[in-house]
Amino acid sequence: MIEIKKQSLSETFSVYFDRRMTRILLLGAISGFPWVLIGSSLSLWLKEEGLSRSTVGWAGLIFGVYAFNYLWAPLIDRLQIPYLTKKLGHRRGWIVLMQTAILICLIVWSLINPTENLALLITIGLIIAIASATQDITVDALRIEQIGENEGKSMAAGAAMAVVGWWSGYKLGGVIALFTAEYFQNIGIANYWQSTFLILGIVVILMNIGLMFVHEVASSTRKVNQRKTDQLIQSKLGSQNLITNIIAWISGTLGGPIISFFKKNGFSIAIGILGFVFLFKIGEAFLGRMSIVFYKEIGFSKGDIAIYSKTLGWVTTVIFTLLGGLFVIRSGVLKAMFLAGILMATTNLLFTALAWSGKSEWLFAVAVIFDDIAAAFATVAFVAFISLLVDRTYTATQYALLASIGTAGRTTLASSSGALVDWLNGDWGTFFILTAIMVIPSLICLWFIKDKIKLSEK
């Protein structure tokens, strides 16, 4: 009988020192950085130019682009960028193109007066959002393709590094933007935000230089499999001519990823997976949407919220994202998904205790920190889960689609969170109990399909 030695914790942690993890960390940072531009930087710029809160709020609608990037993900799996694809590779070519678009937009922003050209300013912001959302599709595909199809443990570690990278790009980018703008303002530069965007453009250039060290494997298999799908569709159309070739290409591009997903998993399991992905984070989204309102109503100041929810939350997220990755590696994705669901439900109940006890700083800190731990753990497990599900023939499309279905569940259903609190007559304790119960349907879906999901975890 052969004895299988279980890895020690230090041996498991060593997966983070794989050179590919550094590349994935950079890819995450590239993905997170544009949110600084169209989020805090744009909002502060408009506010400090004297524009109304309503204008600043409406400008945030450009983030809606991220919920629909799956619509053009099939094109990114198929279309090659002239010159760039040949020189840099399919994925890197797309990323550099989008980064170039963002850089050009920052230069245009540096020349704009917001009060005189508000429509142009918002349009440029929308272009940045579209370029960023398109880039995200490619970044996720390149991240997944850094890891072999049968390296489940490395995929889990990569998921953790991607999340840490995203937050690092977002947070560190925000630090650079805010300190640079403040410095330029203090030395008397009138258009200090415009000058700041030029500095942020340098950051974009540096990220592109770093991208050149991210290895991309030329995949002939992907092209061959895509062509097989086209030929299968073409055979169903009968005669072969220019029109049927075009129809086959479009059908293969749009329908191929979906056909592949259902063929790999079977119809019933595929539906179960989609149901789980849609429902998994709804309870967390309901809580997150109303948390700030709850904190204010119970009597906490903006300073309290900043210290406990933002500062401690950031540190907690990074630490427990990495630890969550280790758990996924040692226990497997499916066990991690069940545990993550239980953790999310349990930590939501801490907010019930806070609501019923009244204002309590120590309970507030405990609830927020444990909620961040659960969220970090759930995010790593979820990213690893859908990363292992995708077919490498359609990496970008299938990942974007699964991620968008998860986003759709959170954004559509959670939009009624405020109405639910009102319906409960402001009974926050009961509201948080309901958010805990909301996790259960997704875990039931996962339980019924857990033995039939095809994942490569080694």
Tab-separated table of C-alpha atoms in Angstrom:
chain	number	residue	atom	x	y	z
A	1	MET	CA	0.000	0.000	0.000
A	2	ILE	CA	1.399	3.358	-1.044
A	3	GLU	CA	1.318	6.077	1.617
A	4	ILE	CA	0.445	9.535	0.319
A	5	LYS	CA	2.232	12.268	2.201
A	6	LYS	CA	0.174	15.350	2.899
A	7	GLN	CA	1.937	18.646	2.283
A	8	SER	CA	2.907	20.775	5.271
A	9	LEU	CA	1.540	24.309	5.543
A	10	SER	CA	4.924	25.783	4.587
A	11	GLU	CA	5.100	23.524	1.522
A	12	THR	CA	1.597	24.599	0.530
A	13	PHE	CA	2.429	28.286	1.063
A	14	SER	CA	5.471	27.899	-1.206
A	15	VAL	CA	3.114	27.878	-4.214
A	16	TYR	CA	2.911	31.663	-3.816
A	17	PHE	CA	6.644	31.873	-4.620
A	18	ASP	CA	6.096	30.393	-8.071
A	19	ARG	CA	7.293	32.978	-10.622
A	20	ARG	CA	3.889	32.817	-12.327
A	21	MET	CA	2.233	34.230	-9.193
A	22	THR	CA	4.222	37.471	-9.570
A	23	ARG	CA	2.960	37.755	-13.140
A	24	ILE	CA	-0.616	37.151	-11.998
A	25	LEU	CA	-0.179	39.796	-9.266
A	26	LEU	CA	0.827	42.302	-11.968
A	27	LEU	CA	-2.133	41.313	-14.154
A	28	GLY	CA	-4.455	41.919	-11.194
A	29	ALA	CA	-2.911	45.368	-10.644
A	30	ILE	CA	-3.347	46.225	-14.347
A	31	SER	CA	-7.020	45.284	-14.011
A	32	GLY	CA	-7.618	47.269	-10.798
A	33	PHE	CA	-5.804	50.499	-11.709
A	34	PRO	CA	-8.379	51.969	-14.176
A	35	TRP	CA	-11.003	51.966	-11.397
A	36	VAL	CA	-8.925	54.699	-9.744
A	37	LEU	CA	-9.289	56.861	-12.853
A	38	ILE	CA	-13.055	56.604	-13.332
A	39	GLY	CA	-13.832	56.183	-9.629
A	40	SER	CA	-12.264	58.327	-6.929
A	41	SER	CA	-10.129	60.526	-9.230
A	42	LEU	CA	-12.961	61.486	-11.570
A	43	SER	CA	-15.398	62.022	-8.675
A	44	LEU	CA	-13.004	64.276	-6.741
A	45	TRP	CA	-12.050	66.197	-9.879
A	46	LEU	CA	-15.688	66.994	-10.661
A	47	LYS	CA	-16.459	67.823	-7.027
A	48	GLU	CA	-13.483	70.175	-6.648
A	49	GLU	CA	-14.435	71.907	-9.899
A	50	GLY	CA	-17.710	72.887	-8.216
A	51	LEU	CA	-20.044	70.443	-9.969
A	52	SER	CA	-23.050	69.155	-8.036
A	53	ARG	CA	-23.294	65.866	-6.136
A	54	SER	CA	-25.955	64.774	-8.618
A	55	THR	CA	-23.558	65.296	-11.527
A	56	VAL	CA	-20.841	63.355	-9.725
A	57	GLY	CA	-23.331	60.563	-8.988
A	58	TRP	CA	-24.618	60.320	-12.550
A	59	ALA	CA	-21.034	60.176	-13.816
A	60	GLY	CA	-20.735	56.884	-11.956
A	61	LEU	CA	-23.111	55.257	-14.447
A	62	ILE	CA	-20.109	54.578	-16.676
A	63	PHE	CA	-19.299	51.651	-14.346
A	64	GLY	CA	-22.323	49.885	-15.824
A	65	VAL	CA	-20.123	48.884	-18.770
A	66	TYR	CA	-18.420	46.236	-16.617
A	67	ALA	CA	-21.670	44.295	-16.225
A	68	PHE	CA	-21.975	43.807	-20.002
A	69	ASN	CA	-18.424	43.093	-21.145
A	70	TYR	CA	-19.356	39.452	-21.792
A	71	LEU	CA	-21.293	40.666	-24.853
A	72	TRP	CA	-18.106	41.333	-26.789
A	73	ALA	CA	-15.918	38.720	-25.057
A	74	PRO	CA	-16.386	36.213	-27.966
A	75	LEU	CA	-14.740	38.679	-30.347
A	76	ILE	CA	-11.724	38.974	-28.053
A	77	ASP	CA	-11.302	35.182	-28.137
A	78	ARG	CA	-11.286	35.221	-31.960
A	79	LEU	CA	-10.096	38.553	-33.392
A	80	GLN	CA	-6.397	39.245	-33.759
A	81	ILE	CA	-4.940	42.754	-33.528
A	82	PRO	CA	-2.850	43.621	-36.608
A	83	TYR	CA	0.886	43.770	-35.792
A	84	LEU	CA	0.366	43.547	-31.978
A	85	THR	CA	-0.866	39.937	-32.006
A	86	LYS	CA	2.097	38.825	-34.110
A	87	LYS	CA	4.634	40.698	-31.975
A	88	LEU	CA	3.198	40.257	-28.467
A	89	GLY	CA	0.726	37.375	-28.599
A	90	HIS	CA	-3.074	37.282	-28.751
A	91	ARG	CA	-3.807	38.226	-25.117
A	92	ARG	CA	-0.994	40.715	-24.591
A	93	GLY	CA	-1.792	42.390	-27.900
A	94	TRP	CA	-5.334	43.124	-26.726
A	95	ILE	CA	-4.140	44.384	-23.331
A	96	VAL	CA	-1.577	46.754	-24.873
A	97	LEU	CA	-4.215	48.094	-27.280
A	98	MET	CA	-6.595	48.843	-24.407
A	99	GLN	CA	-3.799	50.336	-22.274
A	100	THR	CA	-2.876	52.600	-25.191
A	101	ALA	CA	-6.498	53.733	-25.448
A	102	ILE	CA	-6.530	54.524	-21.708
A	103	LEU	CA	-3.245	56.448	-22.030
A	104	ILE	CA	-4.619	58.551	-24.897
A	105	CYS	CA	-7.765	59.269	-22.847
A	106	LEU	CA	-5.657	60.490	-19.917
A	107	ILE	CA	-3.787	62.866	-22.239
A	108	VAL	CA	-7.123	64.218	-23.540
A	109	TRP	CA	-8.384	64.624	-19.954
A	110	SER	CA	-5.281	66.682	-19.156
A	111	LEU	CA	-6.423	69.206	-21.789
A	112	ILE	CA	-10.080	69.486	-20.706
A	113	ASN	CA	-11.838	72.076	-18.558
A	114	PRO	CA	-14.657	70.128	-16.801
A	115	THR	CA	-17.071	73.032	-16.453
A	116	GLU	CA	-16.802	73.904	-20.156
A	117	ASN	CA	-16.571	70.403	-21.639
A	118	LEU	CA	-18.473	68.165	-19.223
A	119	ALA	CA	-20.040	66.021	-21.960
A	120	LEU	CA	-16.635	65.384	-23.564
A	121	LEU	CA	-15.095	64.625	-20.161
A	122	ILE	CA	-17.757	62.013	-19.346
A	123	THR	CA	-17.464	60.547	-22.848
A	124	ILE	CA	-13.720	60.099	-22.351
A	125	GLY	CA	-14.472	58.478	-18.974
A	126	LEU	CA	-16.851	56.083	-20.749
A	127	ILE	CA	-14.135	55.182	-23.260
A	128	ILE	CA	-11.757	54.432	-20.361
A	129	ALA	CA	-14.444	52.219	-18.782
A	130	ILE	CA	-15.017	50.323	-22.058
A	131	ALA	CA	-11.259	49.875	-22.582
A	132	SER	CA	-10.857	48.746	-18.966
A	133	ALA	CA	-13.793	46.305	-19.148
A	134	THR	CA	-12.411	44.885	-22.405
A	135	GLN	CA	-8.967	44.632	-20.865
A	136	ASP	CA	-10.432	42.729	-17.885
A	137	ILE	CA	-11.715	40.007	-20.225
A	138	THR	CA	-8.244	39.524	-21.657
A	139	VAL	CA	-6.439	39.836	-18.309
A	140	ASP	CA	-8.603	37.083	-16.783
A	141	ALA	CA	-7.990	34.841	-19.788
A	142	LEU	CA	-4.221	35.412	-19.670
A	143	ARG	CA	-4.213	34.803	-15.889
A	144	ILE	CA	-5.997	31.468	-16.286
A	145	GLU	CA	-3.729	30.464	-19.172
A	146	GLN	CA	-0.629	31.072	-17.023
A	147	ILE	CA	-1.603	27.874	-15.176
A	148	GLY	CA	-1.846	24.409	-16.697
A	149	GLU	CA	-5.301	22.844	-17.081
A	150	ASN	CA	-4.554	20.176	-14.453
A	151	GLU	CA	-2.905	22.459	-11.875
A	152	GLY	CA	-5.870	23.031	-9.582
A	153	LYS	CA	-3.732	24.031	-6.601
A	154	SER	CA	-1.804	26.617	-8.605
A	155	MET	CA	-5.095	27.914	-10.020
A	156	ALA	CA	-6.370	28.516	-6.476
A	157	ALA	CA	-3.163	30.362	-5.567
A	158	GLY	CA	-3.436	32.346	-8.793
A	159	ALA	CA	-6.996	33.344	-7.922
A	160	ALA	CA	-5.776	34.689	-4.559
A	161	MET	CA	-2.899	36.604	-6.172
A	162	ALA	CA	-5.246	38.073	-8.786
A	163	VAL	CA	-7.570	39.421	-6.081
A	164	VAL	CA	-4.639	40.842	-4.090
A	165	GLY	CA	-3.234	42.349	-7.290
A	166	TRP	CA	-6.552	44.000	-8.165
A	167	TRP	CA	-6.866	45.617	-4.742
A	168	SER	CA	-3.202	46.648	-4.816
A	169	GLY	CA	-3.615	48.322	-8.205
A	170	TYR	CA	-6.753	50.062	-7.001
A	171	LYS	CA	-5.444	51.136	-3.590
A	172	LEU	CA	-1.878	52.048	-4.561
A	173	GLY	CA	-3.131	53.793	-7.682
A	174	GLY	CA	-5.473	55.815	-5.477
A	175	VAL	CA	-2.612	56.754	-3.164
A	176	ILE	CA	-0.516	57.963	-6.124
A	177	ALA	CA	-3.442	59.934	-7.567
A	178	LEU	CA	-4.435	61.641	-4.311
A	179	PHE	CA	-0.932	62.515	-3.122
A	180	THR	CA	0.099	63.764	-6.574
A	181	ALA	CA	-3.016	65.946	-6.905
A	182	GLU	CA	-2.488	67.349	-3.404
A	183	TYR	CA	1.185	68.066	-4.114
A	184	PHE	CA	0.428	69.888	-7.374
A	185	GLN	CA	-2.338	71.864	-5.651
A	186	ASN	CA	-0.028	72.883	-2.797
A	187	ILE	CA	2.701	74.175	-5.119
A	188	GLY	CA	0.171	76.344	-6.906
A	189	ILE	CA	-0.595	74.483	-10.137
A	190	ALA	CA	-4.073	75.662	-11.204
A	191	ASN	CA	-5.095	72.589	-13.211
A	192	TYR	CA	-3.629	70.147	-10.715
A	193	TRP	CA	-5.948	67.265	-11.625
A	194	GLN	CA	-5.134	67.595	-15.306
A	195	SER	CA	-1.421	67.415	-14.435
A	196	THR	CA	-2.087	64.428	-12.176
A	197	PHE	CA	-3.570	62.474	-15.070
A	198	LEU	CA	-0.291	62.842	-16.960
A	199	ILE	CA	1.536	61.266	-13.990
A	200	LEU	CA	-1.034	58.463	-13.934
A	201	GLY	CA	-0.326	58.013	-17.634
A	202	ILE	CA	3.296	57.254	-16.702
A	203	VAL	CA	1.987	54.529	-14.363
A	204	VAL	CA	0.106	53.026	-17.340
A	205	ILE	CA	3.338	53.015	-19.372
A	206	LEU	CA	5.208	51.281	-16.525
A	207	MET	CA	2.492	48.624	-16.313
A	208	ASN	CA	2.880	47.958	-20.039
A	209	ILE	CA	6.609	47.507	-19.545
A	210	GLY	CA	5.865	45.037	-16.742
A	211	LEU	CA	3.404	43.217	-19.025
A	212	MET	CA	6.298	42.334	-21.347
A	213	PHE	CA	7.590	40.013	-18.599
A	214	VAL	CA	4.270	38.115	-18.466
A	215	HIS	CA	4.709	34.970	-20.552
A	216	GLU	CA	2.051	34.056	-23.100
A	217	VAL	CA	1.993	30.599	-24.671
A	218	ALA	CA	1.031	30.577	-28.342
A	219	SER	CA	-1.976	28.244	-28.480
A	220	SER	CA	-2.531	26.537	-31.811
A	221	THR	CA	-4.977	24.133	-30.109
A	222	ARG	CA	-7.395	26.984	-29.392
A	223	LYS	CA	-7.499	27.966	-33.078
A	224	VAL	CA	-7.903	24.359	-34.197
A	225	ASN	CA	-10.823	23.744	-31.805
A	226	GLN	CA	-12.503	26.993	-32.793
A	227	ARG	CA	-12.166	26.036	-36.444
A	228	LYS	CA	-13.710	22.604	-35.732
A	229	THR	CA	-16.749	24.328	-34.248
A	230	ASP	CA	-17.019	26.547	-37.341
A	231	GLN	CA	-16.822	23.493	-39.604
A	232	LEU	CA	-19.489	21.668	-37.581
A	233	ILE	CA	-21.854	24.624	-37.965
A	234	GLN	CA	-20.944	24.955	-41.632
A	235	SER	CA	-21.796	21.298	-42.254
A	236	LYS	CA	-25.260	21.905	-40.838
A	237	LEU	CA	-25.743	24.822	-43.251
A	238	GLY	CA	-25.147	22.640	-46.306
A	239	SER	CA	-23.390	24.396	-49.185
A	240	GLN	CA	-20.099	26.206	-48.621
A	241	ASN	CA	-19.784	29.760	-49.892
A	242	LEU	CA	-18.886	33.217	-48.613
A	243	ILE	CA	-22.258	33.722	-46.909
A	244	THR	CA	-22.257	30.350	-45.098
A	245	ASN	CA	-18.604	30.886	-44.108
A	246	ILE	CA	-19.505	34.212	-42.497
A	247	ILE	CA	-22.575	32.715	-40.777
A	248	ALA	CA	-20.486	29.795	-39.487
A	249	TRP	CA	-17.789	32.151	-38.148
A	250	ILE	CA	-20.308	34.399	-36.376
A	251	SER	CA	-22.260	31.423	-35.002
A	252	GLY	CA	-19.045	29.746	-33.857
A	253	THR	CA	-17.791	32.932	-32.246
A	254	LEU	CA	-21.012	33.640	-30.361
A	255	GLY	CA	-22.390	30.128	-29.883
A	256	GLY	CA	-19.191	28.094	-29.591
A	257	PRO	CA	-18.434	29.014	-25.957
A	258	ILE	CA	-22.005	28.200	-24.881
A	259	ILE	CA	-22.111	24.916	-26.815
A	260	SER	CA	-18.741	23.957	-25.298
A	261	PHE	CA	-19.919	24.723	-21.750
A	262	PHE	CA	-23.098	22.623	-22.008
A	263	LYS	CA	-21.313	19.817	-23.892
A	264	LYS	CA	-18.589	19.563	-21.233
A	265	ASN	CA	-20.934	19.527	-18.229
A	266	GLY	CA	-24.211	18.169	-19.569
A	267	PHE	CA	-27.409	20.214	-19.622
A	268	SER	CA	-28.664	19.629	-16.066
A	269	ILE	CA	-25.248	20.131	-14.425
A	270	ALA	CA	-24.605	23.243	-16.542
A	271	ILE	CA	-27.927	24.734	-15.399
A	272	GLY	CA	-27.068	23.861	-11.795
A	273	ILE	CA	-23.682	25.603	-12.137
A	274	LEU	CA	-25.297	28.724	-13.609
A	275	GLY	CA	-27.893	28.749	-10.826
A	276	PHE	CA	-25.195	28.481	-8.169
A	277	VAL	CA	-23.059	31.230	-9.748
A	278	PHE	CA	-26.090	33.533	-9.983
A	279	LEU	CA	-27.213	32.997	-6.378
A	280	PHE	CA	-23.969	32.561	-4.424
A	281	LYS	CA	-23.186	36.142	-3.388
A	282	ILE	CA	-26.674	37.621	-3.239
A	283	GLY	CA	-26.792	37.694	0.577
A	284	GLU	CA	-23.419	39.437	0.687
A	285	ALA	CA	-24.636	41.951	-1.925
A	286	PHE	CA	-27.823	42.745	0.042
A	287	LEU	CA	-25.722	43.405	3.144
A	288	GLY	CA	-23.071	45.389	1.273
A	289	ARG	CA	-25.594	47.632	-0.454
A	290	MET	CA	-27.173	48.710	2.844
A	291	SER	CA	-24.195	48.508	5.225
A	292	ILE	CA	-23.207	52.205	5.086
A	293	VAL	CA	-26.825	53.242	5.655
A	294	PHE	CA	-27.012	50.882	8.642
A	295	TYR	CA	-23.756	52.211	10.133
A	296	LYS	CA	-25.027	55.790	9.928
A	297	GLU	CA	-28.467	54.971	11.321
A	298	ILE	CA	-27.031	53.139	14.306
A	299	GLY	CA	-24.857	56.156	15.130
A	300	PHE	CA	-21.342	55.597	13.759
A	301	SER	CA	-19.403	58.546	12.315
A	302	LYS	CA	-17.645	58.670	8.949
A	303	GLY	CA	-14.351	58.417	10.881
A	304	ASP	CA	-15.485	55.206	12.595
A	305	ILE	CA	-16.533	53.749	9.249
A	306	ALA	CA	-13.216	54.754	7.627
A	307	ILE	CA	-11.132	53.140	10.380
A	308	TYR	CA	-13.011	49.884	10.775
A	309	SER	CA	-14.631	49.318	7.380
A	310	LYS	CA	-11.943	50.716	5.057
A	311	THR	CA	-8.489	50.692	6.687
A	312	LEU	CA	-8.781	47.478	8.701
A	313	GLY	CA	-10.873	46.012	5.891
A	314	TRP	CA	-8.063	46.464	3.373
A	315	VAL	CA	-5.449	44.764	5.571
A	316	THR	CA	-7.856	41.950	6.430
A	317	THR	CA	-8.781	41.427	2.779
A	318	VAL	CA	-5.159	41.002	1.656
A	319	ILE	CA	-4.176	38.653	4.501
A	320	PHE	CA	-7.233	36.437	4.310
A	321	THR	CA	-7.277	36.369	0.528
A	322	LEU	CA	-3.866	34.676	0.676
A	323	LEU	CA	-4.950	32.387	3.540
A	324	GLY	CA	-8.152	31.586	1.666
A	325	GLY	CA	-6.056	30.550	-1.293
A	326	LEU	CA	-4.108	28.167	0.951
A	327	PHE	CA	-7.342	26.593	2.210
A	328	VAL	CA	-8.582	26.077	-1.348
A	329	ILE	CA	-5.245	24.441	-2.234
A	330	ARG	CA	-5.308	22.059	0.744
A	331	SER	CA	-9.020	21.219	0.860
A	332	GLY	CA	-10.229	21.674	-2.714
A	333	VAL	CA	-12.499	24.199	-4.384
A	334	LEU	CA	-15.824	22.545	-3.599
A	335	LYS	CA	-15.182	22.248	0.144
A	336	ALA	CA	-13.992	25.854	0.110
A	337	MET	CA	-17.211	26.982	-1.615
A	338	PHE	CA	-19.381	25.294	1.029
A	339	LEU	CA	-17.290	26.745	3.866
A	340	ALA	CA	-17.335	30.202	2.244
A	341	GLY	CA	-21.134	30.100	2.047
A	342	ILE	CA	-21.430	29.093	5.704
A	343	LEU	CA	-18.970	31.839	6.701
A	344	MET	CA	-20.905	34.500	4.781
A	345	ALA	CA	-24.172	33.470	6.432
A	346	THR	CA	-22.615	33.348	9.921
A	347	THR	CA	-20.870	36.716	9.651
A	348	ASN	CA	-24.105	38.325	8.445
A	349	LEU	CA	-25.649	37.256	11.757
A	350	LEU	CA	-23.003	39.327	13.588
A	351	PHE	CA	-24.690	42.402	12.133
A	352	THR	CA	-27.964	41.176	13.601
A	353	ALA	CA	-26.267	41.115	17.017
A	354	LEU	CA	-24.967	44.645	16.400
A	355	ALA	CA	-28.421	45.876	15.369
A	356	TRP	CA	-30.043	44.410	18.464
A	357	SER	CA	-27.337	45.537	20.899
A	358	GLY	CA	-27.184	49.143	19.688
A	359	LYS	CA	-24.011	51.141	19.041
A	360	SER	CA	-20.976	49.126	20.153
A	361	GLU	CA	-17.551	49.890	18.700
A	362	TRP	CA	-15.987	46.548	19.616
A	363	LEU	CA	-18.923	44.587	18.135
A	364	PHE	CA	-18.827	46.842	15.065
A	365	ALA	CA	-15.101	46.087	14.611
A	366	VAL	CA	-15.671	42.344	15.076
A	367	ALA	CA	-18.600	42.285	12.619
A	368	VAL	CA	-16.753	44.275	9.928
A	369	ILE	CA	-13.480	42.345	10.232
A	370	PHE	CA	-15.161	38.933	10.152
A	371	ASP	CA	-17.351	40.055	7.252
A	372	ASP	CA	-14.207	41.056	5.323
A	373	ILE	CA	-12.627	37.692	6.165
A	374	ALA	CA	-15.678	35.866	4.804
A	375	ALA	CA	-15.805	38.074	1.697
A	376	ALA	CA	-12.088	37.566	0.956
A	377	PHE	CA	-12.403	33.813	1.441
A	378	ALA	CA	-15.530	33.620	-0.735
A	379	THR	CA	-13.982	35.719	-3.517
A	380	VAL	CA	-10.877	33.506	-3.786
A	381	ALA	CA	-12.945	30.314	-3.779
A	382	PHE	CA	-15.394	31.729	-6.343
A	383	VAL	CA	-12.664	32.976	-8.721
A	384	ALA	CA	-10.831	29.633	-8.475
A	385	PHE	CA	-14.107	27.753	-9.046
A	386	ILE	CA	-15.080	29.509	-12.275
A	387	SER	CA	-11.447	29.562	-13.458
A	388	LEU	CA	-11.388	25.746	-13.274
A	389	LEU	CA	-14.701	25.488	-15.135
A	390	VAL	CA	-13.689	27.279	-18.338
A	391	ASP	CA	-12.720	25.569	-21.586
A	392	ARG	CA	-9.281	26.831	-22.746
A	393	THR	CA	-10.674	27.105	-26.281
A	394	TYR	CA	-12.947	29.930	-25.106
A	395	THR	CA	-11.207	31.125	-21.923
A	396	ALA	CA	-12.069	34.816	-22.225
A	397	THR	CA	-15.709	34.319	-23.188
A	398	GLN	CA	-16.630	31.637	-20.661
A	399	TYR	CA	-14.919	33.360	-17.735
A	400	ALA	CA	-16.473	36.732	-18.636
A	401	LEU	CA	-19.902	35.130	-18.981
A	402	LEU	CA	-19.726	33.257	-15.666
A	403	ALA	CA	-18.376	36.329	-13.858
A	404	SER	CA	-21.119	38.481	-15.397
A	405	ILE	CA	-23.825	36.030	-14.303
A	406	GLY	CA	-22.487	36.329	-10.754
A	407	THR	CA	-22.465	40.120	-11.062
A	408	ALA	CA	-25.995	40.098	-12.486
A	409	GLY	CA	-27.273	38.163	-9.484
A	410	ARG	CA	-25.740	40.667	-7.091
A	411	THR	CA	-26.760	43.814	-8.964
A	412	THR	CA	-30.292	42.904	-10.057
A	413	LEU	CA	-31.696	41.257	-6.937
A	414	ALA	CA	-29.712	43.347	-4.425
A	415	SER	CA	-31.158	46.548	-5.889
A	416	SER	CA	-34.285	45.779	-3.827
A	417	SER	CA	-32.304	45.704	-0.543
A	418	GLY	CA	-33.469	49.184	0.514
A	419	ALA	CA	-37.085	48.314	-0.261
A	420	LEU	CA	-36.730	45.190	1.902
A	421	VAL	CA	-35.514	47.249	4.875
A	422	ASP	CA	-38.443	49.638	4.396
A	423	TRP	CA	-40.873	46.701	4.172
A	424	LEU	CA	-39.457	45.474	7.490
A	425	ASN	CA	-40.045	48.965	8.958
A	426	GLY	CA	-36.329	49.441	9.576
A	427	ASP	CA	-35.905	46.146	11.462
A	428	TRP	CA	-32.211	45.732	10.679
A	429	GLY	CA	-31.826	42.607	12.820
A	430	THR	CA	-34.389	40.687	10.785
A	431	PHE	CA	-32.931	42.074	7.545
A	432	PHE	CA	-29.502	40.631	8.328
A	433	ILE	CA	-31.046	37.260	9.263
A	434	LEU	CA	-32.704	37.207	5.835
A	435	THR	CA	-29.378	37.991	4.133
A	436	ALA	CA	-27.889	34.965	5.923
A	437	ILE	CA	-30.754	32.745	4.715
A	438	MET	CA	-30.207	33.971	1.132
A	439	VAL	CA	-26.967	31.967	0.956
A	440	ILE	CA	-28.796	28.640	1.411
A	441	PRO	CA	-30.353	28.242	-2.118
A	442	SER	CA	-26.920	28.492	-3.768
A	443	LEU	CA	-25.466	25.842	-1.442
A	444	ILE	CA	-28.417	23.535	-2.217
A	445	CYS	CA	-27.629	23.937	-5.954
A	446	LEU	CA	-23.977	23.126	-5.300
A	447	TRP	CA	-24.849	20.096	-3.138
A	448	PHE	CA	-26.888	18.459	-5.911
A	449	ILE	CA	-24.182	18.899	-8.563
A	450	LYS	CA	-21.000	18.537	-6.463
A	451	ASP	CA	-20.294	14.938	-7.471
A	452	LYS	CA	-20.752	15.570	-11.195
A	453	ILE	CA	-18.864	18.833	-11.761
A	454	LYS	CA	-15.755	18.316	-13.867
A	455	LEU	CA	-12.904	20.179	-12.198
A	456	SER	CA	-9.172	19.542	-12.538
A	457	GLU	CA	-7.875	19.756	-8.962
A	458	LYS	CA	-4.442	18.253	-8.540
